[in-house]
Short mmCIF file of C-alpha atoms and ligand atoms in Angstrom, two decimals:
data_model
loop_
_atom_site.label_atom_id
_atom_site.label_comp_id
_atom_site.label_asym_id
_atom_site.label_seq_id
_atom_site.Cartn_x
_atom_site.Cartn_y
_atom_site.Cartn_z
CA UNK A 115 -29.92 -21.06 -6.58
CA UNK A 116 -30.38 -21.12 -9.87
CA UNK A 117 -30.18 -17.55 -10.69
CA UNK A 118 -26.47 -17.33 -9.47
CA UNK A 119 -24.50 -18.67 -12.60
CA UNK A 120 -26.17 -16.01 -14.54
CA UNK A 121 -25.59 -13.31 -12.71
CA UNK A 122 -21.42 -14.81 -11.91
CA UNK A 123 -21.24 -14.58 -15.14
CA UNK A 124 -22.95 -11.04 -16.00
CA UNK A 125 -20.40 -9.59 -13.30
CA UNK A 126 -17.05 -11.60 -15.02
CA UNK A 127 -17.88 -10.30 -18.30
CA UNK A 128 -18.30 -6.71 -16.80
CA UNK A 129 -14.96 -7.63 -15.37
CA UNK A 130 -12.94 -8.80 -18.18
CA UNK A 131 -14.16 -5.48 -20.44
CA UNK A 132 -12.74 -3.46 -17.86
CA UNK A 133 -9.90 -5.42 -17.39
CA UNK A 134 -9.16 -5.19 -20.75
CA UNK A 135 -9.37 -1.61 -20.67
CA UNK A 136 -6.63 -1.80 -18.07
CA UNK A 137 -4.45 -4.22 -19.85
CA UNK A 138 -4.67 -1.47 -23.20
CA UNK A 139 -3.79 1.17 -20.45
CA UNK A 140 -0.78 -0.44 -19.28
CA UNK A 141 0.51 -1.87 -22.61
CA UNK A 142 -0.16 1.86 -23.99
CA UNK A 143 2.41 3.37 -21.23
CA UNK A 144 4.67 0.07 -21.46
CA UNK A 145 4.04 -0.50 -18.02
CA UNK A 146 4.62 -4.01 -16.31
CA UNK A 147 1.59 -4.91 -14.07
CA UNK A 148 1.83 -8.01 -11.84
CA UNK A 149 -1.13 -8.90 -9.73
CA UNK A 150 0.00 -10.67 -6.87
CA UNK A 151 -1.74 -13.27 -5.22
CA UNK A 152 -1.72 -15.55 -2.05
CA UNK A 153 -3.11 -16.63 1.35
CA UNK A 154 -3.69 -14.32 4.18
CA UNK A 155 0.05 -13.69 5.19
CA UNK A 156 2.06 -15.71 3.04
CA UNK A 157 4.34 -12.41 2.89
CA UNK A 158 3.22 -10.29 0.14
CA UNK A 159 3.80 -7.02 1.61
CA UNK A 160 6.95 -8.24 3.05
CA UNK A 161 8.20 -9.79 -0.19
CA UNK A 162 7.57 -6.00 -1.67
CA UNK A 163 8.61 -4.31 1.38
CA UNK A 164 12.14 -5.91 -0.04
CA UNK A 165 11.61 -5.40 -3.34
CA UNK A 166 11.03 -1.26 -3.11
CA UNK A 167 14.62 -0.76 -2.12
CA UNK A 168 16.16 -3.34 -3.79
CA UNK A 169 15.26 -2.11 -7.39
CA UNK A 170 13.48 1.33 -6.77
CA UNK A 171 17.18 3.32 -8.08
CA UNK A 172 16.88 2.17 -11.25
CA UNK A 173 13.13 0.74 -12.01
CA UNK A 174 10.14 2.96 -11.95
CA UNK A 175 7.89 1.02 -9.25
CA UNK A 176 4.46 1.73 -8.20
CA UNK A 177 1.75 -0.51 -6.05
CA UNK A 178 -1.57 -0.66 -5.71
CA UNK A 179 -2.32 -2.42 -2.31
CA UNK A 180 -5.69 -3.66 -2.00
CA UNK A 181 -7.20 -4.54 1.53
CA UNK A 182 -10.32 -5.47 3.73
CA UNK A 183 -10.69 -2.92 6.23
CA UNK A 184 -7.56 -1.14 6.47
CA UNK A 185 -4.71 0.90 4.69
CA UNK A 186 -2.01 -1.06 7.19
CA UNK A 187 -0.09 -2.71 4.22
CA UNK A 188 -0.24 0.50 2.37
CA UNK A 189 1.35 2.21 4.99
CA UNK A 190 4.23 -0.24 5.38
CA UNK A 191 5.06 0.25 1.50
CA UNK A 192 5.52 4.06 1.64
CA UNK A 193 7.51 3.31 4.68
CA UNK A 194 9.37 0.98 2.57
CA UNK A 195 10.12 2.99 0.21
CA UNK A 196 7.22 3.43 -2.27
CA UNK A 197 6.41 6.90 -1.33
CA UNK A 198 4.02 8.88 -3.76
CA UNK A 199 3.65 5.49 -5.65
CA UNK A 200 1.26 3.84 -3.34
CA UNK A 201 -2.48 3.74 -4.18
CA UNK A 202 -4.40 1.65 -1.33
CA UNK A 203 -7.78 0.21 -2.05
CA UNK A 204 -10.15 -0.87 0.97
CA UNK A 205 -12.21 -3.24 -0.68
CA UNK A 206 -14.68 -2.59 2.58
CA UNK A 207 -15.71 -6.28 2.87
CA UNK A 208 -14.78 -7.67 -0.79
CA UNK A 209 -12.50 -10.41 -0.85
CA UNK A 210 -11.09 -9.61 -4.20
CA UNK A 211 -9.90 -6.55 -6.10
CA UNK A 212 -11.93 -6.03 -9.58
CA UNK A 213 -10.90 -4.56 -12.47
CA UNK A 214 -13.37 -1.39 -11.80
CA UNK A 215 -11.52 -0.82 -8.66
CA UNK A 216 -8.25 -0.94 -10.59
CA UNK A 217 -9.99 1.42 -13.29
CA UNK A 218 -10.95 3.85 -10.61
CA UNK A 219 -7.43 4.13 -8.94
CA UNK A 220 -5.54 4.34 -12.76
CA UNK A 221 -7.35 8.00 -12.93
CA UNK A 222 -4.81 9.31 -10.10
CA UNK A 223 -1.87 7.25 -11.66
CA UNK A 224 0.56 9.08 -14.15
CA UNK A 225 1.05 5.70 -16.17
CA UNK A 226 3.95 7.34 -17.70
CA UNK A 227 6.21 7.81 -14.46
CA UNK A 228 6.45 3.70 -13.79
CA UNK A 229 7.85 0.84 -15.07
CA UNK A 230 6.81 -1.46 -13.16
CA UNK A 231 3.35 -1.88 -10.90
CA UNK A 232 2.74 -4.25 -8.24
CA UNK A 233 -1.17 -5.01 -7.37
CA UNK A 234 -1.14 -6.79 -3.73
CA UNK A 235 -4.56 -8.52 -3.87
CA UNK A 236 -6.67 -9.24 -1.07
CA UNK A 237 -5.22 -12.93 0.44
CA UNK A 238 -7.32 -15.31 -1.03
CA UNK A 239 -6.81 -18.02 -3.04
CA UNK A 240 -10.65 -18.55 -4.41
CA UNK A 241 -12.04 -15.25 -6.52
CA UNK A 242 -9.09 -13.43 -7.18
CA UNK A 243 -8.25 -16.38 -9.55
CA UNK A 244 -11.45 -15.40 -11.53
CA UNK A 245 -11.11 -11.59 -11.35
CA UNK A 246 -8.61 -10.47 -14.50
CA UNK A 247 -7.20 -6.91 -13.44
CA UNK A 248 -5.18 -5.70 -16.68
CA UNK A 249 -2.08 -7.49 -15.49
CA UNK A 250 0.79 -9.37 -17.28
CA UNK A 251 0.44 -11.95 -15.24
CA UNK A 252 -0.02 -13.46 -11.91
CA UNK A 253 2.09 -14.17 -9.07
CA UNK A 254 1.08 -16.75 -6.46
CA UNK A 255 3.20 -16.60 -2.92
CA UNK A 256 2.73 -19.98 -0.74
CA UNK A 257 5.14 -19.82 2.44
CA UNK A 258 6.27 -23.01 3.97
CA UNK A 259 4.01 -22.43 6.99
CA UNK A 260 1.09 -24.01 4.98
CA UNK A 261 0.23 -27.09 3.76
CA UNK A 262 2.42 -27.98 0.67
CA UNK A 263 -1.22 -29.62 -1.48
CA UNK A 264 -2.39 -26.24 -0.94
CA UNK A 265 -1.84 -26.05 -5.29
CA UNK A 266 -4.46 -28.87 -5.49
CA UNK A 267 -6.78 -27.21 -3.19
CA UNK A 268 -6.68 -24.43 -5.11
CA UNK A 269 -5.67 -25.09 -8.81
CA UNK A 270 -7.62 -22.39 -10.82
CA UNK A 271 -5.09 -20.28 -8.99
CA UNK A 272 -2.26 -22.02 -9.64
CA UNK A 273 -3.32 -22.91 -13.71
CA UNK A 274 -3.28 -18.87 -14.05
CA UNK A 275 0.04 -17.89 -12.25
CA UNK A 276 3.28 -18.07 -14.33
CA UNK A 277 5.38 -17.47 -11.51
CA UNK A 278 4.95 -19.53 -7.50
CA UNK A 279 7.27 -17.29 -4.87
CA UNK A 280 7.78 -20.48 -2.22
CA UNK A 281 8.29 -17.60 0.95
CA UNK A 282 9.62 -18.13 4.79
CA UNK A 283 12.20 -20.87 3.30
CA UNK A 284 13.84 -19.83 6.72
CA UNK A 285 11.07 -21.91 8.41
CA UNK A 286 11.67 -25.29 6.45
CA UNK A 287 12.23 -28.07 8.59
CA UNK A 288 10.01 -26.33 11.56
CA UNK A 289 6.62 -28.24 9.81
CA UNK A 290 5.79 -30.99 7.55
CA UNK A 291 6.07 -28.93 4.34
CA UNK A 292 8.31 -30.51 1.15
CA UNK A 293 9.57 -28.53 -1.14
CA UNK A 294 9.68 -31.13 -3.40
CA UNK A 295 6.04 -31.89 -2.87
CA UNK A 296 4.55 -28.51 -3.49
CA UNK A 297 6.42 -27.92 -6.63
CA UNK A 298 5.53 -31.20 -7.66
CA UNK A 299 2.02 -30.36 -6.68
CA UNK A 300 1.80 -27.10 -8.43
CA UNK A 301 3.57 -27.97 -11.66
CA UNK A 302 1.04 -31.01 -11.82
CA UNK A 303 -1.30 -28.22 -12.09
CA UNK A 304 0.46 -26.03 -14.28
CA UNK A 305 3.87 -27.65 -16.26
CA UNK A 306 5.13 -24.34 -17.45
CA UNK A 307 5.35 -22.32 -13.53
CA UNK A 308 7.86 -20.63 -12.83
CA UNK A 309 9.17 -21.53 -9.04
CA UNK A 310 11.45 -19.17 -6.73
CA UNK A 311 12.37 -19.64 -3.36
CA UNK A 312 13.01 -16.67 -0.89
CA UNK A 313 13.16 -15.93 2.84
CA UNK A 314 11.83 -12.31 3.08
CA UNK A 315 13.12 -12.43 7.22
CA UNK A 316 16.89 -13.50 6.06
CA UNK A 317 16.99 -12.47 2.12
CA UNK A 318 17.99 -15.40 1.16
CA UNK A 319 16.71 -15.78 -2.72
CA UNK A 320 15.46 -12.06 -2.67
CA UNK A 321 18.21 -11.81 -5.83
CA UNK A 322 16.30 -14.44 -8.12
CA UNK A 323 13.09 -12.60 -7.47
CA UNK A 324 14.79 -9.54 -8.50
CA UNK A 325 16.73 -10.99 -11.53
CA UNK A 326 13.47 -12.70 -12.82
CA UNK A 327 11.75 -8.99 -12.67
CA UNK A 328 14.46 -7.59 -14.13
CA UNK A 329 14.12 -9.66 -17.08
CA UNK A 330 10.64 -9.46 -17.20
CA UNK A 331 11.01 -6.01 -17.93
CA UNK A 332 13.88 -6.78 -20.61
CA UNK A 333 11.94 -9.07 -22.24
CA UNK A 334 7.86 -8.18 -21.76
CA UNK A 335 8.30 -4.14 -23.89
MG1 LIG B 160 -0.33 -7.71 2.70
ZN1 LIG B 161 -13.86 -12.49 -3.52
#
């Protein structure tokens, strides 16, 4: 037992030189990178799904789509929309993207042709909160089929997000989950988060997601 803090924090240092490599990458080409976070299908690749066709005319956007076993979500987002500008990463077994398996992928990724890149982590909300990959900044998705003190179960997650998508607003009503309560929960973690509601299934809110990442891009170059 006692030799696992050292060697936790041998492999985060590793991570956070690499991720800083990424992070000089990205600011270098002005590129936007987002690392998005949540549970096992809170609606990540649905939330992009929308967001490929929605914004692709005029913004640059490529994803990196990290999974477990397969290259399922990868395929949905060429599908979608994202074409050429996919990059999957099978983790084979890791629960977490790392900054070396961002590194890796950045060698087949002409930085200079986006604007904008999405990094769909594993669903997780434990080690991907510890794992910096280059990006601007997080974005944690909760939908409203989970448990609403899911921000105090998991608050390092929550501290390091600046933006909370609340997803499957569609379904409110159907469970116990308050709106009121996870916001309240979240921003008792983390004063300054950012909080936008959206039904992937309907649309409904799909427009502030899109006007926040269109400012984002005004304002972050
Ligand atoms: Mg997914
Ligand atoms: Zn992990």
């Amino acid at each position: 037992m006692s030799e696992r803090i050292p060697l936790e924090k041998k492999i985060l240092s590793e991570n956070d030189r690499l991720a800083k490599e990424a992070r000089d990458e990205f600011s270098n080409h002005s590129v936007v990178a987002l690392n998005l976070v949540s549970s096992p299908g809170a609606g990540k690749t649905s939330l992009l799904e929308r967001t490929l066709p929605a914004l692709g005319n005029d913004i640059r956007i490529g994803l990196i789509a990290g999974d477990v076993q397969t290259e399922n979500d990868a395929t949905r987002l060429i599908k979608a929309g994202g074409g050429e500008m996919v990059w999957p990463v099978v983790t084979g077994g890791a629960c977490h993207l790392d900054a070396r398996m961002i590194m890796r992928v950045l060698k087949d990724v002409d930085l200079d042709r986006l604007d904008l890149l999405f990094i769909e982590n594993v669903g997780n909300l434990v080690c991907p909160s510890s794992f910096d990959l280059g990006e601007l900044m997080k974005v944690v998705l909760i939908s409203t089929t989970e448990g609403d003190d899911k921000p105090l179960k998991y608050p390092a997650m929550f501290r390091r997000s600046g933006l909370m998508v609340v997803n499957k607003t569609d379904l409110l009503g159907t469970s116990d989950f308050s709106m009121q309560r996870v916001v309240g929960n979240a921003r008792s973690i983390n004063p300054d988060l950012e909080v936008i509601e959206t039904s992937c299934r309907t649309g409904v809110g799909l427009d502030k997601w899109e006007d926040w990442l269109r400012g984002l891009l005004a304002s972050g170059q």
